[in-house]
Coordinates of C-alpha atoms in Angstrom, one line a residue:
Chain A
M1 CA 84.5 76.0 70.2
A2 CA 83.4 74.8 73.7
H3 CA 86.8 75.2 75.2
P4 CA 87.5 78.9 74.9
T5 CA 83.9 79.7 76.0
A6 CA 84.4 77.6 79.1
R7 CA 87.6 79.6 79.8
I8 CA 85.8 82.9 79.5
T9 CA 83.1 81.8 81.9
L10 CA 85.7 80.7 84.4
A11 CA 87.7 83.9 84.1
S12 CA 84.9 86.5 84.0
P13 CA 83.1 86.2 87.3
R14 CA 86.3 87.0 89.0
A15 CA 86.7 90.1 86.9
S16 CA 83.1 91.1 87.3
R17 CA 83.3 90.8 91.0
L18 CA 86.3 93.2 91.0
L19 CA 84.4 95.6 88.7
A20 CA 81.3 95.3 90.8
L21 CA 83.4 96.1 93.9
A22 CA 84.9 99.1 92.2
A23 CA 81.5 100.2 91.1
S24 CA 79.9 99.9 94.5
L25 CA 82.9 101.8 96.1
S26 CA 82.8 104.6 93.6
L27 CA 79.0 104.9 93.6
G28 CA 78.5 104.5 97.3
G29 CA 77.0 101.1 97.1
V30 CA 74.0 101.7 94.8
A31 CA 74.2 98.1 93.6
A32 CA 72.9 96.7 96.9
Q33 CA 69.8 98.9 97.0
A34 CA 66.2 98.0 97.6
G35 CA 64.9 101.3 96.0
P36 CA 64.5 102.0 92.3
P37 CA 67.4 101.3 89.9
E38 CA 69.6 104.3 89.3
R39 CA 71.6 103.2 86.3
V40 CA 69.3 101.7 83.7
V41 CA 70.6 100.5 80.3
S42 CA 68.1 99.3 77.6
I43 CA 69.3 97.1 74.7
N44 CA 66.0 96.5 72.9
L45 CA 64.1 98.9 70.7
C46 CA 60.8 98.4 72.5
T47 CA 62.2 98.7 76.1
D48 CA 64.2 101.7 74.9
Q49 CA 61.0 103.6 74.0
L50 CA 59.0 102.6 77.1
A51 CA 62.0 103.4 79.3
M52 CA 62.4 106.8 77.7
M53 CA 58.7 107.5 78.3
L54 CA 58.8 106.5 81.9
A55 CA 62.3 106.9 83.4
A56 CA 63.1 109.7 85.9
P57 CA 65.6 112.3 84.7
G58 CA 69.1 110.7 84.8
Q59 CA 67.8 107.2 85.6
L60 CA 68.2 105.9 82.1
I61 CA 71.8 106.1 80.9
S62 CA 71.8 104.3 77.6
V63 CA 69.4 103.1 74.9
S64 CA 70.1 100.9 71.9
H65 CA 71.3 102.5 68.6
I66 CA 68.2 101.3 66.9
A67 CA 66.1 103.6 69.0
A68 CA 67.9 106.5 67.3
D69 CA 66.9 105.3 63.8
P70 CA 63.8 107.2 62.7
L71 CA 62.8 104.4 60.3
M72 CA 62.3 102.0 63.2
S73 CA 61.8 104.2 66.3
V74 CA 59.1 106.7 67.0
M75 CA 61.4 108.4 69.6
A76 CA 64.5 108.8 67.5
E77 CA 65.0 112.4 68.5
E78 CA 64.8 111.7 72.2
A79 CA 67.1 108.7 71.8
A80 CA 69.8 110.9 70.3
R81 CA 70.1 112.6 73.8
Y82 CA 71.2 109.3 75.4
R83 CA 74.4 107.3 75.0
L84 CA 73.7 104.7 72.3
N85 CA 74.7 101.1 72.8
Y86 CA 75.1 98.2 70.4
G87 CA 73.8 95.6 72.8
Q88 CA 77.2 93.9 73.4
A89 CA 77.6 92.4 76.8
E90 CA 81.1 94.0 77.3
E91 CA 80.0 97.5 76.5
V92 CA 76.8 97.2 78.5
H93 CA 78.7 95.9 81.5
A94 CA 81.2 98.7 81.3
L95 CA 78.3 101.2 81.8
I96 CA 78.0 99.7 85.3
P97 CA 74.2 99.3 85.1
D98 CA 72.1 98.2 88.0
L99 CA 69.3 97.1 85.6
V100 CA 69.5 96.1 82.0
L101 CA 66.2 96.0 80.0
A102 CA 66.1 93.5 77.2
G103 CA 63.5 91.8 75.0
P104 CA 62.7 88.1 74.4
Y105 CA 64.6 88.2 71.1
T106 CA 67.7 89.7 72.6
S107 CA 70.7 87.4 72.0
R108 CA 70.6 84.6 74.6
Y109 CA 74.4 84.8 74.8
T110 CA 74.3 88.5 75.7
V111 CA 71.6 88.0 78.4
G112 CA 73.3 84.9 79.8
L113 CA 76.7 86.6 79.9
L114 CA 75.4 89.7 81.6
R115 CA 73.6 87.6 84.2
R116 CA 76.8 85.6 84.9
L117 CA 78.6 88.9 85.3
G118 CA 76.1 89.7 88.1
V119 CA 74.0 92.3 86.2
E120 CA 70.3 92.2 86.7
V121 CA 68.6 91.7 83.3
R122 CA 64.8 92.0 82.9
E123 CA 63.1 90.9 79.7
L124 CA 59.9 92.6 78.6
P125 CA 57.5 90.2 76.9
I126 CA 56.4 90.8 73.3
V127 CA 53.1 92.7 73.1
E128 CA 50.6 90.8 70.9
R129 CA 47.4 92.6 71.9
L130 CA 46.3 96.2 72.3
D131 CA 44.9 95.3 75.7
D132 CA 48.3 94.2 76.9
I133 CA 49.8 97.7 76.5
P134 CA 48.5 99.0 79.9
E135 CA 50.0 96.0 81.6
T136 CA 53.3 96.4 79.8
L137 CA 53.4 100.1 80.8
A138 CA 52.6 99.2 84.4
L139 CA 55.3 96.5 84.4
M140 CA 58.0 98.9 83.1
G141 CA 56.8 101.5 85.7
M142 CA 57.2 98.9 88.4
W143 CA 60.7 98.0 87.3
L144 CA 61.8 101.6 87.2
G145 CA 60.0 102.6 90.4
R146 CA 57.9 105.0 88.3
E147 CA 54.4 103.5 89.0
D148 CA 52.7 106.9 89.0
A149 CA 54.1 108.0 85.7
A150 CA 53.0 104.6 84.2
Q151 CA 49.5 105.1 85.6
T152 CA 49.2 108.5 83.9
L153 CA 50.3 107.0 80.5
V154 CA 47.9 104.1 81.0
A155 CA 45.0 106.4 81.6
E156 CA 46.0 108.5 78.5
Y157 CA 46.3 105.4 76.4
R158 CA 42.9 104.1 77.5
T159 CA 41.2 107.4 76.7
G160 CA 42.9 107.6 73.3
L161 CA 42.0 104.0 72.4
A162 CA 38.4 104.5 73.5
A163 CA 38.2 107.6 71.3
L164 CA 39.2 105.5 68.3
A165 CA 36.7 102.7 69.3
P166 CA 35.6 100.8 66.2
D167 CA 32.3 101.6 64.7
H168 CA 32.5 99.8 61.3
D169 CA 30.0 97.5 59.6
H170 CA 31.9 97.3 56.4
R171 CA 35.3 95.6 56.9
P172 CA 37.6 96.0 53.8
R173 CA 40.2 93.2 53.5
A174 CA 43.8 94.3 54.0
V175 CA 47.1 92.6 53.7
L176 CA 50.4 93.5 55.4
H177 CA 53.1 92.9 52.9
Y178 CA 56.7 93.2 54.3
A179 CA 60.1 92.3 52.8
N180 CA 60.5 88.7 51.8
N181 CA 56.7 88.4 51.5
Y182 CA 56.4 88.3 55.2
T183 CA 53.1 89.1 56.8
S184 CA 51.5 89.3 60.3
G185 CA 48.9 86.7 61.3
T186 CA 46.1 86.8 63.8
Q187 CA 48.3 86.6 67.0
T188 CA 50.2 89.8 66.3
L189 CA 50.0 93.4 67.4
A190 CA 49.8 94.5 63.7
H191 CA 46.7 92.3 63.3
Q192 CA 45.1 94.0 66.2
I193 CA 45.9 97.5 64.9
L194 CA 44.4 96.5 61.6
S195 CA 41.2 95.0 63.2
F196 CA 40.7 97.9 65.5
A197 CA 40.8 100.3 62.6
G198 CA 38.1 98.4 60.9
F199 CA 39.9 96.1 58.4
A200 CA 39.9 92.4 58.0
N201 CA 43.4 90.8 57.9
I202 CA 43.8 88.6 54.8
A203 CA 46.4 86.5 56.6
E204 CA 43.5 85.1 58.6
E205 CA 42.0 83.7 55.3
A206 CA 45.4 82.2 54.5
G207 CA 45.4 80.5 57.9
L208 CA 48.4 82.4 59.4
S209 CA 48.4 83.0 63.2
G210 CA 51.9 84.3 63.9
G211 CA 54.2 86.0 61.5
G212 CA 54.9 84.0 58.3
T213 CA 55.4 84.2 54.6
L214 CA 52.4 84.6 52.3
P215 CA 53.6 83.7 48.8
M216 CA 53.0 86.6 46.4
E217 CA 50.9 84.3 44.1
Q218 CA 48.6 83.5 47.0
L219 CA 48.4 87.1 48.1
I220 CA 47.3 88.2 44.6
M221 CA 44.8 85.4 44.3
L222 CA 43.2 86.7 47.6
M223 CA 42.8 90.1 46.0
P224 CA 43.0 92.4 49.1
D225 CA 41.3 95.8 49.1
L226 CA 44.2 97.5 50.8
V227 CA 47.9 96.7 50.6
I228 CA 49.9 97.9 53.6
S229 CA 53.5 97.7 52.6
G230 CA 56.5 97.3 54.8
Q231 CA 59.0 100.1 55.4
R232 CA 61.8 100.5 52.9
Y233 CA 65.4 100.9 54.1
P234 CA 68.4 102.4 52.3
G235 CA 70.2 100.3 49.7
L236 CA 68.4 97.9 47.3
T237 CA 67.8 94.4 48.5
R238 CA 66.1 91.4 46.9
A239 CA 64.1 91.0 50.2
E240 CA 62.5 94.4 49.6
D241 CA 62.2 94.0 45.8
V242 CA 58.9 92.1 46.4
I243 CA 57.3 95.3 47.8
D244 CA 57.7 97.0 44.5
H245 CA 57.2 93.9 42.3
P246 CA 55.2 94.8 39.1
A247 CA 52.5 92.3 40.2
M248 CA 52.1 94.2 43.5
E249 CA 52.2 97.6 41.7
A250 CA 49.5 96.4 39.3
L251 CA 47.4 95.2 42.2
R252 CA 47.7 98.6 43.9
D253 CA 47.0 100.5 40.6
R254 CA 44.1 98.5 39.5
H255 CA 42.4 97.2 42.5
A256 CA 43.6 98.0 46.0
G257 CA 44.4 101.0 48.1
A258 CA 47.9 101.4 49.5
T259 CA 49.7 102.6 52.5
V260 CA 52.9 101.8 54.5
T261 CA 53.7 100.6 57.9
D262 CA 56.3 102.5 60.0
A263 CA 57.9 102.7 63.4
E264 CA 54.5 103.2 65.1
W265 CA 53.6 99.5 64.3
V266 CA 56.7 98.0 65.7
C267 CA 56.4 98.1 69.5
G268 CA 53.5 97.8 72.0
T269 CA 53.6 101.4 73.1
P270 CA 51.0 104.2 73.1
A271 CA 52.4 105.2 69.7
V272 CA 50.1 102.5 68.1
L273 CA 47.3 105.0 68.6
S274 CA 48.5 107.2 65.8
A275 CA 48.9 104.1 63.6
I276 CA 45.3 103.2 64.3
A277 CA 44.2 106.8 63.7
R278 CA 45.8 106.9 60.3
L279 CA 44.3 103.6 59.3
T280 CA 40.9 104.6 60.5
A281 CA 41.1 107.8 58.4
L282 CA 41.9 105.6 55.4
H283 CA 38.9 103.4 56.2
E284 CA 36.5 106.4 56.5
G285 CA 38.1 107.9 53.3
G286 CA 36.4 105.0 51.6
S287 CA 39.1 102.4 50.7
Chain L
M1 CA 71.6 64.4 11.0
R2 CA 72.1 62.9 14.5
F3 CA 73.2 66.3 15.8
S4 CA 70.1 68.0 14.5
L5 CA 68.0 65.2 16.1
L6 CA 69.8 65.9 19.4
L7 CA 69.1 69.6 19.2
A8 CA 65.4 68.9 18.4
L9 CA 65.1 66.6 21.4
L10 CA 66.8 69.1 23.7
G11 CA 64.5 71.9 22.3
A12 CA 61.5 69.8 23.0
L13 CA 62.7 69.1 26.5
V14 CA 63.2 72.8 27.1
A15 CA 59.7 73.6 25.8
A16 CA 58.1 70.9 28.0
L17 CA 60.0 72.1 31.1
F18 CA 59.1 75.7 30.3
A19 CA 55.4 74.7 30.2
V20 CA 55.6 72.8 33.5
S21 CA 57.4 75.8 35.0
L22 CA 54.5 78.0 34.1
L23 CA 52.0 75.6 35.7
V24 CA 53.8 75.1 39.1
G25 CA 53.0 77.5 41.9
P26 CA 51.2 78.1 45.2
A27 CA 48.2 79.9 43.6
G28 CA 46.6 76.6 42.7
L29 CA 45.5 77.5 39.2
T30 CA 44.3 74.7 36.8
P31 CA 46.2 74.4 33.5
A32 CA 43.1 75.7 31.7
Q33 CA 42.9 78.8 33.9
S34 CA 46.6 79.4 33.6
L35 CA 46.6 79.3 29.9
A36 CA 43.5 81.6 29.6
A37 CA 45.1 84.1 32.0
L38 CA 48.5 84.0 30.3
I39 CA 47.3 84.3 26.7
R40 CA 43.9 86.1 26.9
G41 CA 44.3 87.9 30.2
E42 CA 41.2 86.4 31.9
G43 CA 40.8 87.4 35.5
L44 CA 42.9 90.2 37.1
A45 CA 44.4 88.0 39.8
E46 CA 45.1 85.1 37.5
T47 CA 46.6 87.3 34.9
L48 CA 48.9 89.0 37.4
V49 CA 50.1 85.7 38.7
M50 CA 50.8 84.2 35.2
R51 CA 52.2 87.3 33.4
E52 CA 54.0 89.1 36.2
I53 CA 55.2 86.2 38.5
R54 CA 55.4 82.9 36.6
L55 CA 56.3 84.0 33.1
P56 CA 59.4 86.1 34.1
R57 CA 60.5 83.2 36.3
A58 CA 60.3 80.7 33.5
L59 CA 61.9 83.1 31.0
L60 CA 64.8 83.8 33.4
A61 CA 65.4 80.1 34.0
V62 CA 65.8 79.6 30.2
M63 CA 68.0 82.7 29.7
I64 CA 70.3 82.0 32.7
G65 CA 70.5 78.3 32.1
A66 CA 71.3 78.8 28.4
S67 CA 73.9 81.3 29.4
L68 CA 75.6 79.1 31.9
G69 CA 75.6 76.1 29.7
L70 CA 77.1 78.1 26.8
A71 CA 79.7 79.8 28.9
G72 CA 80.8 76.5 30.5
A73 CA 81.1 74.9 27.0
A74 CA 83.0 77.8 25.6
M75 CA 85.5 78.1 28.5
Q76 CA 86.1 74.3 28.5
G77 CA 86.7 74.5 24.7
Y78 CA 89.2 77.3 25.0
L79 CA 91.1 75.9 28.0
R80 CA 90.6 72.3 26.8
N81 CA 89.9 71.4 30.3
P82 CA 86.5 70.0 31.5
L83 CA 86.9 71.6 34.9
A84 CA 86.5 75.2 33.7
E85 CA 83.1 76.4 34.9
P86 CA 82.0 80.0 35.6
G87 CA 80.7 79.2 39.1
L88 CA 83.6 77.1 40.2
I89 CA 86.4 79.4 39.1
G90 CA 84.9 82.5 40.7
V91 CA 83.4 84.3 37.7
S92 CA 79.9 84.1 39.0
G93 CA 81.1 85.1 42.5
S94 CA 82.9 88.1 41.1
A95 CA 79.8 89.1 39.1
A96 CA 77.8 88.9 42.4
L97 CA 80.3 91.2 44.0
G98 CA 79.9 93.7 41.2
A99 CA 76.1 93.5 41.6
V100 CA 76.1 93.9 45.3
L101 CA 78.4 96.9 45.1
A102 CA 76.0 98.5 42.5
L103 CA 72.9 97.8 44.7
H104 CA 74.4 99.1 47.9
T105 CA 76.3 102.1 46.6
G106 CA 73.3 103.5 44.7
L107 CA 74.8 102.8 41.2
A108 CA 72.0 100.4 40.4
A109 CA 69.4 103.0 41.3
S110 CA 71.0 105.9 39.4
F111 CA 70.8 104.4 35.9
M112 CA 69.0 101.6 34.2
L113 CA 71.8 99.2 33.3
G114 CA 73.9 100.0 36.3
L115 CA 73.3 96.7 38.0
P116 CA 74.0 94.3 35.1
L117 CA 77.0 96.4 33.9
A118 CA 78.6 96.4 37.4
A119 CA 78.1 92.6 37.5
L120 CA 79.6 92.4 34.0
A121 CA 82.7 94.3 35.2
G122 CA 83.1 91.9 38.1
A123 CA 82.8 88.8 35.8
A124 CA 85.2 90.3 33.2
A125 CA 87.8 91.0 35.8
A126 CA 87.6 87.4 37.2
V127 CA 87.5 85.6 33.8
G128 CA 90.4 87.8 32.5
L129 CA 92.5 87.1 35.6
I130 CA 91.8 83.4 35.4
L131 CA 92.7 83.1 31.8
V132 CA 95.9 85.1 32.3
L133 CA 96.9 82.9 35.2
A134 CA 95.9 79.6 33.6
G135 CA 97.0 80.4 30.1
P136 CA 95.5 78.7 27.0
G137 CA 95.4 75.0 27.6
G138 CA 96.6 75.7 31.2
G139 CA 96.9 72.9 33.6
S140 CA 94.0 71.9 35.9
I141 CA 95.9 72.7 39.1
T142 CA 96.6 76.3 38.1
L143 CA 93.0 76.8 36.9
I144 CA 91.4 75.4 40.1
L145 CA 93.8 77.1 42.5
A146 CA 93.3 80.5 40.7
G147 CA 89.6 79.8 40.8
I148 CA 89.6 79.0 44.6
A149 CA 91.5 82.3 45.3
V150 CA 89.2 84.4 43.1
S151 CA 86.0 82.7 44.6
A152 CA 87.2 83.1 48.2
M153 CA 88.1 86.8 47.7
A154 CA 84.8 87.6 45.8
G155 CA 82.8 85.8 48.5
A156 CA 84.5 87.6 51.3
L157 CA 84.1 91.0 49.7
T158 CA 80.4 90.3 48.9
S159 CA 79.8 89.4 52.6
L160 CA 81.7 92.5 53.7
V161 CA 79.6 94.9 51.5
L162 CA 76.4 93.3 52.7
N163 CA 77.4 93.4 56.3
L164 CA 78.4 97.1 56.0
S165 CA 75.0 98.0 54.4
P166 CA 72.6 100.0 56.6
N167 CA 69.8 97.8 55.3
P168 CA 68.6 95.3 57.9
F169 CA 67.9 92.7 55.2
A170 CA 71.3 93.0 53.4
A171 CA 73.3 90.5 55.5
S172 CA 70.8 87.7 55.1
E173 CA 71.1 88.0 51.4
I174 CA 74.6 86.6 51.4
I175 CA 73.1 83.2 50.7
F176 CA 71.1 84.5 47.7
W177 CA 74.2 85.9 46.1
M178 CA 76.2 82.7 46.7
M179 CA 73.5 80.2 45.8
G180 CA 71.1 81.9 43.5
S181 CA 67.3 81.9 43.2
L182 CA 64.6 82.9 40.8
A183 CA 61.8 83.4 43.3
D184 CA 59.7 86.6 42.8
R185 CA 61.8 88.0 40.0
S186 CA 59.9 90.1 37.5
M187 CA 59.8 91.2 33.9
V188 CA 62.0 94.1 35.0
H189 CA 64.7 91.6 35.6
V190 CA 64.1 89.9 32.2
W191 CA 64.6 93.3 30.4
L192 CA 67.6 94.1 32.6
A193 CA 69.4 91.0 31.7
L194 CA 68.3 90.3 28.2
P195 CA 70.3 93.0 26.2
L196 CA 73.7 92.0 27.6
M197 CA 72.9 88.3 27.3
V198 CA 72.0 88.6 23.6
V199 CA 75.4 90.3 23.0
G200 CA 77.1 87.6 25.0
W201 CA 75.3 84.8 23.2
A202 CA 76.3 86.2 19.8
L203 CA 80.0 86.6 20.9
L204 CA 80.2 83.0 22.3
A205 CA 78.4 81.5 19.4
S206 CA 80.9 83.0 17.0
L207 CA 83.7 81.1 18.8
G208 CA 82.7 77.7 17.3
R209 CA 85.1 77.6 14.4
G210 CA 88.0 78.8 16.5
L211 CA 87.4 76.3 19.2
D212 CA 87.1 73.5 16.7
A213 CA 90.5 74.5 15.2
L214 CA 92.0 74.7 18.7
T215 CA 91.4 71.0 19.3
L216 CA 94.2 70.4 16.8
G217 CA 96.6 72.4 18.9
E218 CA 97.5 76.1 19.0
D219 CA 100.0 76.0 16.2
A220 CA 97.6 74.2 13.9
A221 CA 94.9 76.7 14.8
A222 CA 97.2 79.6 14.0
T223 CA 98.0 78.2 10.6
M224 CA 94.3 78.0 9.9
G225 CA 94.1 81.7 10.5
I226 CA 92.7 81.7 14.0
S227 CA 94.0 84.5 16.2
L228 CA 94.3 83.2 19.7
V229 CA 94.4 86.7 21.1
R230 CA 91.2 87.6 19.4
L231 CA 89.6 84.3 20.5
R232 CA 90.5 85.0 24.1
L233 CA 89.1 88.5 24.0
V234 CA 85.8 87.4 22.5
L235 CA 85.6 84.6 25.1
V236 CA 86.2 87.0 28.0
A237 CA 83.7 89.5 26.7
G238 CA 81.1 86.9 26.0
V239 CA 81.4 85.0 29.3
A240 CA 81.4 88.3 31.2
C241 CA 78.2 89.5 29.4
V242 CA 76.2 86.3 30.0
V243 CA 77.4 85.4 33.5
G244 CA 77.3 89.1 34.6
A245 CA 73.8 89.7 33.4
G246 CA 72.5 86.4 34.8
T247 CA 74.2 86.7 38.2
A248 CA 73.0 90.3 38.5
V249 CA 69.3 89.2 38.6
A250 CA 69.5 85.7 40.0
G251 CA 72.7 85.3 42.1
A252 CA 75.5 82.9 41.4
I253 CA 74.2 79.5 40.3
G254 CA 77.1 77.0 40.2
F255 CA 77.8 73.7 38.4
V256 CA 75.4 74.2 35.4
G257 CA 78.3 74.9 33.1
L258 CA 80.1 71.8 34.4
V259 CA 77.4 69.2 34.4
V260 CA 75.7 70.1 31.1
P261 CA 78.8 70.0 28.8
H262 CA 80.0 66.9 30.6
I263 CA 76.8 65.0 29.8
L264 CA 76.5 66.2 26.2
R265 CA 80.2 66.0 25.2
P266 CA 80.1 62.3 24.3
V267 CA 76.8 62.7 22.4
V268 CA 78.2 65.4 20.1
G269 CA 81.5 63.6 19.5
A270 CA 83.6 66.1 21.5
Q271 CA 83.4 68.8 18.8
P272 CA 83.4 72.2 20.6
S273 CA 81.2 74.0 18.1
K274 CA 78.4 71.4 18.4
L275 CA 78.8 71.3 22.1
L276 CA 78.2 75.1 22.3
A277 CA 74.7 74.7 20.8
A278 CA 73.8 71.6 22.7
S279 CA 75.0 73.0 26.0
T280 CA 72.9 76.1 25.5
L281 CA 69.8 74.1 25.3
G282 CA 70.9 71.6 28.0
G283 CA 71.7 74.4 30.4
A284 CA 68.3 75.9 29.9
A285 CA 66.7 72.5 30.6
M286 CA 68.8 72.0 33.7
V287 CA 68.0 75.4 35.3
L288 CA 64.3 75.0 34.4
A289 CA 64.3 71.5 36.0
A290 CA 66.1 72.8 39.1
D291 CA 63.8 75.7 39.5
I292 CA 60.7 73.4 39.2
A293 CA 62.3 71.1 41.8
V294 CA 62.9 73.9 44.4
R295 CA 59.2 74.8 44.1
L296 CA 58.0 71.2 44.5
I297 CA 60.4 70.3 47.3
L298 CA 59.8 73.3 49.6
P299 CA 57.0 75.4 48.0
E300 CA 57.0 78.2 50.5
R301 CA 60.6 78.4 51.6
D302 CA 62.6 79.7 48.6
L303 CA 65.1 76.9 48.5
K304 CA 68.1 78.2 46.6
L305 CA 68.8 76.9 43.1
G306 CA 72.6 76.5 43.8
V307 CA 71.8 73.9 46.5
L308 CA 70.3 71.6 43.9
T309 CA 72.8 72.2 41.2
A310 CA 75.7 71.6 43.7
I311 CA 74.1 68.4 44.9
V312 CA 74.1 67.2 41.3
G313 CA 77.3 68.9 40.3
A314 CA 79.8 68.4 43.1
P315 CA 80.0 64.6 42.9
L316 CA 80.5 64.9 39.2
F317 CA 83.2 67.5 39.8
L318 CA 85.0 65.1 42.1
H319 CA 84.7 62.4 39.5
L320 CA 86.2 64.6 36.9
I321 CA 89.1 65.6 39.1
Y322 CA 89.8 61.9 39.7
R323 CA 89.7 61.2 36.0
T324 CA 91.9 64.1 35.0
R325 CA 94.4 63.1 37.6
R326 CA 94.5 59.5 36.3
E327 CA 95.0 60.8 32.8
G328 CA 97.9 62.8 34.1
L329 CA 96.7 66.2 32.9

């Protein structure tokens, strides 16, 4: 295994230098610029959406194919207007980007290989708090040289969030129940969305801080007032069977309210405001 | 008399393990609470845990274990070869392929029994193919080689289907289909598997006399009025029903049909008809015990059942290969 990899790493920088040379010749030397990047490729769902919100026309040339999936992306329609990539180092490199946007969970091999090929890769940290979203927007704005656009979005986001400001004495207990009995603990964006909308997260009672599994037996013994189920995808899997398990259905029928998470919950973008608004409405509707 | 004592002991073991299986779980219920919830429905949460989560799990362990023990004993009786086992020769793997195809093409969603019937078709194709290749009383080498080829093909196609699925969770389920698990199954799965299993149990149980006669050789069996063609058809149908239905809801669990008949054969005096009954109970006990163990070893991780059965079964399998080689079979 180690041997062929070593050979690739030896051979590739030479090839990349040739490609980079060809690129800089054909594009008039944009690679060696100090100004904003002109060919940005995003290979992560969350950077896809932030880049689409902030990039100047023509600046963003490709987003990941996941950004075009309406089940996971709030900007699927916009994404369809871009060239879609599958996050493979070779195809990304062939787009001759001067900036690649990735996330902390992007394959280390892909990021490492792109960097060895001389491509600038920036990784956007995971957003775990609602208060981190302005910073994230500002950071993306800085990377793209679009600070003003970012400031506008930050101001809109702050206004939107303030309008939804919590005013709840009563805090019903909610559980996030995803495929494989996965749930989100206290150190997650989903927890913050839940709390801001006036619900207590049951994962806190179970002692979960990050993401983790909450066995169905334990979940039922905790008797939540609201079950927020994970998104269903096409095809039937055992992982998602737990969402419709008869015990969960009985819990929803006989005790708890029910709703589902969707693409708005996934990334730390201003789209979380509509997730909060829908949950708040549920809270005020008396769940 | 001794045989009925053995059955009584095995029955008691199954009953005891069934009770333990109902009492093990992360909810932390006391035995008294569990019983009150299970029988009288006291407390909504407790009742849901007992009736909708633990009861189906214990029932499925009994049903699937019994099926695998019975199928292993029947196949070994017919082939007169202790290495024949649904998991090892690719019958379970092919059933899993059928199930995965049904789940990801929409067949399972379109009608009630789509899932178990597709798994049955996969199992039937594999067991039919193996029996044709190995022939009655076929040599171990042909049997095992055919099994390796069928298993490898079924495993590869299962992985292919799951990798092609648009569902982001599909690919990570390859391990479930290859190793099997009873975690978070429900009464829906019990009702899905039970009808076909009952048919399969009846078919396989009817083989006792024929398999006994077959121990005297094919010619002797034929003079006793046993039709080998019919015997084989019933065997294929029975094995396909029980393994197909079991795999459709719990994945492929290997080695149960190997280990259980191997342990019980000397006790019943190597008479196939008695081994069928004893292996049915023994299989139920083995899967119940394995399913209790996975919950005690790693309570929150869903350790796969096939991991435990293989750790017990694979060394035994090697031992059997060594012995059959020495006996020059």
